[in-house]
Coordinates of C-alpha atoms in Angstrom, one line a residue:
X1 CA 13.2 8.0 9.7
X2 CA 10.0 6.3 8.4
X3 CA 8.9 3.1 10.0
X4 CA 7.5 0.5 7.5
X5 CA 5.5 -2.6 8.4
X6 CA 5.8 -5.4 5.9
X7 CA 3.3 -8.3 6.6
X8 CA 4.3 -11.4 4.7
X9 CA 3.0 -15.0 4.1
X10 CA 6.4 -16.0 2.5
X11 CA 4.7 -16.6 -0.9
X12 CA 6.3 -15.9 -4.3
X13 CA 4.4 -12.6 -4.4
X14 CA 5.8 -11.7 -1.0
X15 CA 9.3 -12.6 -2.2
X16 CA 8.9 -9.9 -5.0
X17 CA 7.4 -7.4 -2.6
X18 CA 10.3 -7.8 0.0
X19 CA 12.8 -6.9 -2.8
X20 CA 10.6 -3.9 -3.6
X21 CA 10.3 -2.7 0.0
X22 CA 14.0 -3.1 0.8
X23 CA 14.9 -0.9 -2.2
X24 CA 12.1 1.6 -1.4
X25 CA 13.2 1.7 2.2
X26 CA 16.8 2.4 1.2
X27 CA 15.7 5.4 -0.8
X28 CA 13.3 6.5 2.0
X29 CA 16.0 6.0 4.6
X30 CA 13.6 4.0 6.8
X31 CA 13.4 0.9 8.9
X32 CA 11.3 -2.3 8.3
X33 CA 9.4 -4.5 10.6
X34 CA 8.9 -7.9 8.9
X35 CA 5.6 -9.3 10.3
X36 CA 4.2 -12.8 10.0
X37 CA 0.8 -13.5 11.7
X38 CA 0.2 -17.1 12.8
X39 CA -3.5 -17.9 13.2
X40 CA -4.0 -20.0 16.4
X41 CA -4.9 -23.7 16.2
X42 CA -8.0 -24.7 18.3
X43 CA -9.0 -28.0 20.0
X44 CA -12.3 -29.4 18.6
X45 CA -14.5 -28.6 21.5
X46 CA -17.6 -26.6 22.4
X47 CA -15.3 -23.9 23.9
X48 CA -12.3 -23.3 21.6
X49 CA -9.0 -23.8 23.4
X50 CA -5.7 -23.0 21.7
X51 CA -3.7 -26.1 20.8
X52 CA -0.4 -24.9 22.4
X53 CA 2.0 -27.5 21.0
X54 CA 0.8 -27.1 17.4
X55 CA 0.6 -23.3 17.6
X56 CA 4.1 -23.1 19.1
X57 CA 5.4 -25.4 16.3
X58 CA 3.9 -23.1 13.7
X59 CA 5.4 -20.0 15.4
X60 CA 8.9 -21.7 15.4
X61 CA 8.5 -22.6 11.7
X62 CA 7.5 -19.0 10.9
X63 CA 10.5 -17.7 12.8
X64 CA 12.8 -19.9 10.7
X65 CA 11.0 -18.9 7.4
X66 CA 11.2 -15.2 8.3
X67 CA 15.0 -15.4 8.8
X68 CA 15.6 -17.3 5.5
X69 CA 13.1 -15.1 3.7
X70 CA 14.9 -11.9 4.6
X71 CA 18.4 -13.3 4.0
X72 CA 17.3 -14.5 0.5
X73 CA 15.8 -11.2 -0.4
X74 CA 18.9 -9.3 0.7
X75 CA 21.2 -11.7 -1.1
X76 CA 19.3 -11.4 -4.4
X77 CA 19.3 -7.6 -4.2
X78 CA 23.0 -7.2 -3.3
X79 CA 24.0 -8.7 -6.6
X80 CA 22.5 -5.9 -8.6
X81 CA 21.7 -3.1 -6.2
X82 CA 24.1 -1.0 -4.2
X83 CA 22.4 0.0 -1.0
X84 CA 23.2 3.5 0.3
X85 CA 22.8 1.7 3.7
X86 CA 21.2 -1.7 4.3
X87 CA 17.9 -0.9 5.9
X88 CA 17.3 -1.8 9.6
X89 CA 15.0 -4.8 9.6
X90 CA 13.5 -6.6 12.6
X91 CA 11.4 -9.8 12.4
X92 CA 8.2 -10.2 14.4
X93 CA 5.9 -13.2 14.8
X94 CA 2.5 -12.5 16.2
X95 CA -0.4 -14.9 17.1
X96 CA -3.8 -13.8 15.9
X97 CA -6.1 -13.1 13.0
X98 CA -4.2 -11.4 10.1
X99 CA -6.2 -8.3 9.4
X100 CA -6.9 -7.2 13.0
X101 CA -3.4 -8.1 14.1
X102 CA -1.7 -6.2 11.3
X103 CA -3.8 -3.1 12.1
X104 CA -3.1 -3.4 15.8
X105 CA 0.7 -3.8 15.4
X106 CA 0.7 -0.8 13.0
X107 CA -1.0 1.4 15.7
X108 CA 1.0 0.0 18.6
X109 CA 4.4 0.5 16.9
X110 CA 3.7 4.0 15.4
X111 CA 4.1 2.7 11.9
X112 CA 4.2 5.3 9.1
X113 CA 3.5 2.9 6.1
X114 CA 2.2 -0.6 5.6
X115 CA 3.6 -2.4 2.5
X116 CA 1.9 -5.5 1.1
X117 CA 2.1 -7.7 -2.0
X118 CA -1.0 -8.8 -3.9
X119 CA -2.1 -10.7 -7.1
X120 CA -5.2 -10.4 -9.3
X121 CA -8.5 -11.1 -7.7
X122 CA -9.1 -14.5 -9.3
X123 CA -5.8 -16.0 -8.1
X124 CA -5.2 -18.4 -5.3
X125 CA -3.5 -15.7 -3.3
X126 CA -6.6 -13.5 -3.3
X127 CA -8.5 -16.2 -1.5
X128 CA -6.1 -15.8 1.4
X129 CA -3.5 -13.1 1.5
X130 CA -5.1 -10.9 -1.2
X131 CA -8.2 -10.8 1.0
X132 CA -5.9 -9.8 3.9
X133 CA -4.5 -6.9 1.8
X134 CA -8.1 -5.7 1.1
X135 CA -9.0 -6.1 4.7
X136 CA -6.0 -4.0 5.9
X137 CA -6.9 -1.3 3.4
X138 CA -10.4 -1.2 4.8
X139 CA -9.5 -1.4 8.5
X140 CA -6.1 0.3 9.0
X141 CA -5.8 4.0 9.9
X142 CA -2.3 4.0 8.4
X143 CA -1.4 4.4 4.7
X144 CA -1.0 1.1 2.8
X145 CA 1.3 0.6 -0.3
X146 CA 0.1 -2.4 -2.3
X147 CA 2.8 -3.9 -4.6
X148 CA 1.3 -5.9 -7.6
X149 CA 2.8 -9.2 -8.6
X150 CA 5.9 -8.8 -10.7
X151 CA 6.3 -5.1 -10.0
X152 CA 10.0 -4.0 -10.2
X153 CA 11.3 -1.2 -8.0
X154 CA 12.0 2.1 -9.6
X155 CA 12.8 5.4 -7.8
X156 CA 9.6 7.3 -7.1
X157 CA 10.2 10.2 -9.4
X158 CA 6.6 10.5 -10.5
X159 CA 3.3 10.2 -8.6
X160 CA -0.2 10.1 -10.0
X161 CA -2.7 11.2 -7.3
X162 CA -6.4 10.6 -7.7
X163 CA -8.0 13.7 -6.2
X164 CA -11.6 14.2 -5.1
X165 CA -11.5 18.0 -5.5
X166 CA -12.1 18.5 -1.8
X167 CA -10.6 21.1 0.5
X168 CA -8.5 18.2 2.0
X169 CA -6.7 17.6 -1.3
X170 CA -3.6 19.7 -0.5
X171 CA -3.0 17.8 2.8
X172 CA -3.3 14.4 1.0
X173 CA -0.9 15.6 -1.8
X174 CA 1.5 16.6 1.0
X175 CA 1.2 13.3 2.7
X176 CA 1.7 11.3 -0.5
X177 CA 4.7 13.4 -1.5
X178 CA 6.3 13.0 2.0
X179 CA 5.9 9.2 1.7
X180 CA 7.4 9.1 -1.8
X181 CA 10.8 10.2 -0.6
X182 CA 13.6 12.4 -1.8
X183 CA 13.5 11.3 -5.5
X184 CA 10.1 12.8 -6.3
X185 CA 10.2 15.2 -9.2
X186 CA 6.7 15.4 -10.6
X187 CA 3.1 14.9 -9.4
X188 CA 0.1 14.4 -11.7
X189 CA -3.2 15.2 -10.0
X190 CA -6.1 13.5 -11.7
X191 CA -9.9 13.8 -11.1
X192 CA -12.2 11.1 -12.5
X193 CA -15.6 12.1 -13.8
X194 CA -17.9 9.1 -13.9
X195 CA -20.1 9.0 -17.1
X196 CA -23.3 8.3 -15.2
X197 CA -22.8 10.5 -12.1
X198 CA -23.2 14.2 -11.3
X199 CA -19.8 15.6 -10.6
X200 CA -20.4 17.6 -7.5
X201 CA -17.2 18.8 -5.8
X202 CA -16.2 21.1 -3.0
X203 CA -13.7 23.0 -5.1
X204 CA -12.8 23.1 -8.8
X205 CA -9.5 22.2 -10.4
X206 CA -8.7 25.9 -11.2
X207 CA -8.8 26.7 -7.4
X208 CA -6.3 23.9 -6.8
X209 CA -4.1 25.1 -9.5
X210 CA -4.2 28.7 -8.1
X211 CA -3.3 27.3 -4.6
X212 CA -0.2 25.6 -5.9
X213 CA 0.8 28.6 -8.0
X214 CA 0.8 30.7 -4.8
X215 CA 2.4 27.8 -2.9
X216 CA 5.1 26.3 -5.1
X217 CA 6.4 22.8 -4.3
X218 CA 9.8 21.2 -4.7
X219 CA 8.4 19.2 -7.6
X220 CA 6.5 20.1 -10.8
X221 CA 2.7 19.5 -11.0
X222 CA 0.0 18.9 -13.6
X223 CA -3.7 18.7 -13.2
X224 CA -6.0 16.5 -15.2
X225 CA -9.7 15.6 -15.7
X226 CA -10.5 12.1 -17.1
X227 CA -13.8 10.4 -17.7
X228 CA -14.9 6.8 -17.6
X229 CA -17.5 4.2 -16.6
X230 CA -15.8 3.4 -13.3
X231 CA -12.9 4.8 -11.3
X232 CA -10.5 1.9 -11.6
X233 CA -10.6 1.5 -15.4
X234 CA -10.3 5.3 -15.9
X235 CA -7.2 5.4 -13.6
X236 CA -5.6 2.4 -15.2
X237 CA -5.9 4.1 -18.6
X238 CA -4.4 7.2 -17.1
X239 CA -1.5 5.1 -15.6
X240 CA -0.8 3.5 -19.0
X241 CA -0.7 6.9 -20.6
X242 CA 1.3 8.8 -18.0
X243 CA 3.5 6.0 -16.5
X244 CA 3.8 7.1 -12.9
X245 CA 6.0 5.1 -10.5
X246 CA 3.2 5.0 -7.9
X247 CA -0.6 5.6 -8.1
X248 CA -2.2 7.2 -5.0
X249 CA -5.8 6.9 -3.9
X250 CA -7.6 8.1 -0.7
X251 CA -9.7 6.0 1.6
X252 CA -12.4 8.6 2.4
X253 CA -14.4 9.0 5.5
X254 CA -17.9 9.3 4.0
X255 CA -21.5 8.2 4.6
X256 CA -21.9 4.4 4.5
X257 CA -23.3 3.9 1.0
X258 CA -20.8 6.2 -0.7
X259 CA -18.0 4.8 1.4
X260 CA -18.9 1.2 0.5
X261 CA -18.9 2.1 -3.2
X262 CA -15.5 3.8 -3.1
X263 CA -14.0 1.0 -1.0
X264 CA -14.9 -1.4 -3.8
X265 CA -13.2 0.9 -6.3
X266 CA -10.1 1.0 -4.1
X267 CA -10.1 -2.8 -3.8
X268 CA -10.4 -3.2 -7.6
X269 CA -7.4 -0.9 -8.0
X270 CA -5.5 -2.9 -5.4
X271 CA -6.1 -6.1 -7.5
X272 CA -5.7 -4.6 -11.0
X273 CA -3.3 -1.7 -10.8
X274 CA -0.2 -2.2 -13.0
X275 CA 1.9 0.0 -10.7
X276 CA 2.2 0.1 -6.9
X277 CA -0.9 1.6 -5.3
X278 CA -0.6 3.9 -2.2
X279 CA -3.9 4.1 -0.3
X280 CA -4.0 7.1 2.1
X281 CA -6.2 7.3 5.2

């Protein structure tokens, strides 16, 4: 059983994301931890001291919000969705800073996947929770599924995976397919060539095709080259053309400058992707 962590701020975007994650978890046959992180209140002093009464009041309010939030999400779904089995859900309220606390809880509780909602980068939510989504993508060692505002759940029949043409690609394809669940039927592997960059890769796409010809999978596969000025616009164009249910990108472990560049591309995809974005680590 997959263990899913769903951090929430109880916003309208989170209301949509909880409906998505409940249905996703139903198909994945997983369990959900609903997490709300309450930042501590401090006394105005030279040495910050937690304001216990105010902080406890916020924790109590968060606990009530969490219960109502989950009940509302389930009630809305049960009208139109027949659960195979209602997912196991536990609610957790933690005191701390959102990004570091989410990453720590995910490691502590052996979470398989973090699911978060987000809006576009110029929205109010980006200034708070959207920035938390980007921070978790950067800091967590665990895969993160980002659900864009308004995304409706559909069975994950088709994945698009952005590949780097590296020797690690087969492992990343395996990890993405295992997180997609039992409905997966097809995987599109897409490599982006940037117009102004030399395309130096560890392997070529024909080698990857040959590997999967010798090692057939329980789903069909296609391999694509696309070009563009930047990664996120090229991938969004590919998504519009191929209509996958989820887009997959990898958070690579690279030298600092290249890693910073690719992080910014991943953040742009998190804000602008028209389908849920799965970021592997």
